[in-house]
C-alpha positions as a LaTeX table, in Angstrom:
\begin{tabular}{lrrr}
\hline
Residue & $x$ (\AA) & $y$ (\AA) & $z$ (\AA) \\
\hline
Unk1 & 0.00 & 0.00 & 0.00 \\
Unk2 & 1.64 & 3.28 & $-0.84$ \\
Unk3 & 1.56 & 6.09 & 1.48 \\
Unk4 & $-0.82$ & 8.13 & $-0.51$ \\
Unk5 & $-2.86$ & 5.29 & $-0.23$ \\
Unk6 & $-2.56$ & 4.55 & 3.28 \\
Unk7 & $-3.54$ & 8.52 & 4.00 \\
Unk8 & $-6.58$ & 8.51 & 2.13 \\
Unk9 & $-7.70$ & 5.34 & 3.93 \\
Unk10 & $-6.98$ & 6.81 & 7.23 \\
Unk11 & $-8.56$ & 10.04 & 6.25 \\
Unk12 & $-11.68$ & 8.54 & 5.72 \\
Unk13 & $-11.49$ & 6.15 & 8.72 \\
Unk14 & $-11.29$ & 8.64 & 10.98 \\
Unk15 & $-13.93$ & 10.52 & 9.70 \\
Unk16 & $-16.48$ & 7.95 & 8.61 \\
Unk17 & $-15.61$ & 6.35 & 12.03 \\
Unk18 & $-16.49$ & 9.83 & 13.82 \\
Unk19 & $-19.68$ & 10.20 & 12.19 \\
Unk20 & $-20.65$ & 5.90 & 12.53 \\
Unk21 & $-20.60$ & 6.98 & 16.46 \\
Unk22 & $-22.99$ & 9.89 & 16.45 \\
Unk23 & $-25.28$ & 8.01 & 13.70 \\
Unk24 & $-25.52$ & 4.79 & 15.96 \\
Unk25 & $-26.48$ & 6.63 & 19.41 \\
Unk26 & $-28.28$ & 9.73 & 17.67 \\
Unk27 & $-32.32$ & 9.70 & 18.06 \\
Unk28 & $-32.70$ & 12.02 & 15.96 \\
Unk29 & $-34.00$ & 11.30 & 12.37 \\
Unk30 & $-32.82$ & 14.91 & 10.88 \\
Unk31 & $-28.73$ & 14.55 & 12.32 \\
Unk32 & $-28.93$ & 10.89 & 11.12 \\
Unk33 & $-30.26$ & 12.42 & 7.77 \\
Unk34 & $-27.26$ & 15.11 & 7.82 \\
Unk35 & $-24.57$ & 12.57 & 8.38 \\
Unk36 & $-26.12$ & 10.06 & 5.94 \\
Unk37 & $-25.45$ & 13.20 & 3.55 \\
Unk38 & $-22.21$ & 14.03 & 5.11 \\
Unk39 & $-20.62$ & 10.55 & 4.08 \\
Unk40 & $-22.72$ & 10.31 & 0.88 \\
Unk41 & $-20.74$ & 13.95 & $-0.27$ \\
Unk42 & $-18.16$ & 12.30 & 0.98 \\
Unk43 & $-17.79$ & 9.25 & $-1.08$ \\
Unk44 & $-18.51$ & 11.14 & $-4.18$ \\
Unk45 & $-15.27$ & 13.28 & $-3.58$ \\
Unk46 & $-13.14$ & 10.38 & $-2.14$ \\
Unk47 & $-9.78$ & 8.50 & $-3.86$ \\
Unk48 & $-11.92$ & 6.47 & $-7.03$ \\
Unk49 & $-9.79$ & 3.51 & $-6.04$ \\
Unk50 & $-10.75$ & 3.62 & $-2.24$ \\
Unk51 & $-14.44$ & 4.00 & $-3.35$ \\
Unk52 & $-14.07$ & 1.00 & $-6.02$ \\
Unk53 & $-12.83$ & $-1.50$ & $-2.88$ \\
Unk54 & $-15.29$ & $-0.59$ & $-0.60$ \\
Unk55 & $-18.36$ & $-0.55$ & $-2.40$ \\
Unk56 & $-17.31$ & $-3.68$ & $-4.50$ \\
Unk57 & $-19.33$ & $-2.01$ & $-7.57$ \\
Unk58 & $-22.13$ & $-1.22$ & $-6.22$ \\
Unk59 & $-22.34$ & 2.48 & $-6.89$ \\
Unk60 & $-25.11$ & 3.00 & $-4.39$ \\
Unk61 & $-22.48$ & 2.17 & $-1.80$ \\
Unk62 & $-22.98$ & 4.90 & 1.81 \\
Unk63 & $-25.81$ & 7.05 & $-0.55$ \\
Unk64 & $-28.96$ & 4.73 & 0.00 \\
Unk65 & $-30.90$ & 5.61 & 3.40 \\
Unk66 & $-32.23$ & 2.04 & 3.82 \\
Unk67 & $-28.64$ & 0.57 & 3.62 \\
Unk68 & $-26.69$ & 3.44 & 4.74 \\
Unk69 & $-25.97$ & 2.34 & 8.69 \\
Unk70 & $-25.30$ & $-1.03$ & 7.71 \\
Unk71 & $-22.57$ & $-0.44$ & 4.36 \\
Unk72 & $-21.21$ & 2.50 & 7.02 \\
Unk73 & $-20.67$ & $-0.20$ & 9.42 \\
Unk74 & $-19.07$ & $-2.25$ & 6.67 \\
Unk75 & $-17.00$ & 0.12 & 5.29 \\
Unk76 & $-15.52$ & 0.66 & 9.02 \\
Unk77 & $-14.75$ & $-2.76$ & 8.67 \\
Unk78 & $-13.48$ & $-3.50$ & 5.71 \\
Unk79 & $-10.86$ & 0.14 & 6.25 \\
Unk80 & $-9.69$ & $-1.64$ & 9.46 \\
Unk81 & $-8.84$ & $-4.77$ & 7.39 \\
Unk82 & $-7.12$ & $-2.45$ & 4.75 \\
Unk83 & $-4.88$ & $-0.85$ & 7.73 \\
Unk84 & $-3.60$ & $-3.79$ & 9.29 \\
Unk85 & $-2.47$ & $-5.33$ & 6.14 \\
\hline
\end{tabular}
């Protein structure tokens, strides 16, 4: 993994990881709604590449309210995995 690599993965763990905290303890449907389109704006501006291996394809990947919490969680995951290679 090259460093540039390695930083953009980082980047976004720490920030999808941030907001994966608030979303799973929040109550509130409108600051769910904000930080579904927080990481939604998000993915659309990230590395193309980092995109590509998370969403495996699926270009609906972190921008779909009914699957949003659970690819969020699965992104979390799947940087972790990417990190400790």
């Amino acid at each position: 993994m090259s460093v540039l690599d390695k930083n953009a993965i980082e980047q976004a763990y720490a920030f999808f990881h941030q907001k994966e905290r608030v979303y799973a303890h929040s109550s509130s449907e409108r600051e769910k709604d904000h930080i579904e389109d927080c990481i939604a704006s998000y993915a659309n501006a990230m590395s193309p590449t980092l995109y590509a291996a998370l969403s495996e394809g699926n270009n609906a990947y972190l921008k779909e309210h009914a699957t949003f919490g659970d690819e969020l969680r699965d992104a979390l995951i799947k940087m972790e995995r990417m990190l400790s290679a």
